[in-house]
Amino acid sequence: MAKVRLFGAAWRKSSYSNQAGGDCVEVANGIPGVVPVRDSKNPQGPALLFPATSWAVFITRLKTGHRL
């Protein structure tokens, strides 16, 4: 996989995260071909990169109640 630069990425908290400050997952949009995911409690820590197509399947399955 090519290098992906996340500097300046616009991160947003997932709607599935706990809004009280726990279990916070953030995703960044606008990175071609991948969806970066990180722990909002550690924004300087590592981010996981998922292929955009795999992320779309994951979200669809969450929304439709499929077990993962």
Short mmCIF file of C-alpha atoms in Angstrom, two decimals:
data_model
loop_
_atom_site.label_atom_id
_atom_site.label_comp_id
_atom_site.label_asym_id
_atom_site.label_seq_id
_atom_site.Cartn_x
_atom_site.Cartn_y
_atom_site.Cartn_z
CA MET A 1 0.00 0.00 0.00
CA ALA A 2 1.25 3.49 -0.82
CA LYS A 3 2.03 5.96 1.96
CA VAL A 4 -1.03 7.76 3.23
CA ARG A 5 -0.56 11.19 4.78
CA LEU A 6 -3.02 11.97 7.54
CA PHE A 7 -1.57 15.34 8.54
CA GLY A 8 -4.41 17.84 8.38
CA ALA A 9 -7.08 15.15 8.00
CA ALA A 10 -10.56 16.23 9.11
CA TRP A 11 -11.46 13.75 11.83
CA ARG A 12 -15.03 13.24 13.06
CA LYS A 13 -16.38 11.18 15.90
CA SER A 14 -18.32 8.12 14.83
CA SER A 15 -22.05 8.24 15.50
CA TYR A 16 -21.57 4.85 17.17
CA SER A 17 -19.26 6.33 19.81
CA ASN A 18 -20.31 7.12 23.34
CA GLN A 19 -20.87 10.89 23.45
CA ALA A 20 -19.97 10.97 27.18
CA GLY A 21 -16.28 10.63 26.34
CA GLY A 22 -15.82 6.87 26.40
CA ASP A 23 -15.40 4.37 23.59
CA CYS A 24 -14.62 7.14 21.12
CA VAL A 25 -13.77 6.18 17.58
CA GLU A 26 -12.96 8.82 15.00
CA VAL A 27 -12.84 8.46 11.24
CA ALA A 28 -11.44 10.75 8.57
CA ASN A 29 -13.11 11.20 5.21
CA GLY A 30 -11.59 12.41 1.98
CA ILE A 31 -8.57 10.10 1.81
CA PRO A 32 -8.84 8.31 -1.57
CA GLY A 33 -9.34 4.56 -1.28
CA VAL A 34 -9.04 4.23 2.51
CA VAL A 35 -10.86 5.14 5.70
CA PRO A 36 -8.53 6.02 8.59
CA VAL A 37 -9.85 5.13 12.06
CA ARG A 38 -8.33 6.17 15.40
CA ASP A 39 -9.03 6.32 19.13
CA SER A 40 -10.06 9.90 19.92
CA LYS A 41 -8.57 9.60 23.40
CA ASN A 42 -5.15 9.18 21.73
CA PRO A 43 -5.22 11.46 18.65
CA GLN A 44 -1.42 11.38 18.28
CA GLY A 45 -1.43 7.59 18.36
CA PRO A 46 -1.70 5.21 15.43
CA ALA A 47 -4.57 5.09 12.99
CA LEU A 48 -5.86 1.96 11.33
CA LEU A 49 -6.43 2.19 7.58
CA PHE A 50 -9.28 0.20 6.08
CA PRO A 51 -9.98 -0.15 2.37
CA ALA A 52 -12.97 2.11 1.61
CA THR A 53 -14.96 -0.78 0.12
CA SER A 54 -14.44 -2.94 3.22
CA TRP A 55 -15.42 -0.05 5.49
CA ALA A 56 -18.63 0.47 3.50
CA VAL A 57 -19.55 -3.21 3.92
CA PHE A 58 -18.79 -3.01 7.66
CA ILE A 59 -21.01 0.06 8.15
CA THR A 60 -23.83 -1.44 6.07
CA ARG A 61 -23.76 -4.58 8.19
CA LEU A 62 -23.83 -2.54 11.40
CA LYS A 63 -26.81 -0.55 10.18
CA THR A 64 -28.74 -3.64 9.14
CA GLY A 65 -28.06 -5.50 12.38
CA HIS A 66 -25.87 -8.26 10.98
CA ARG A 67 -23.58 -9.95 13.44
CA LEU A 68 -19.95 -9.41 12.69
#
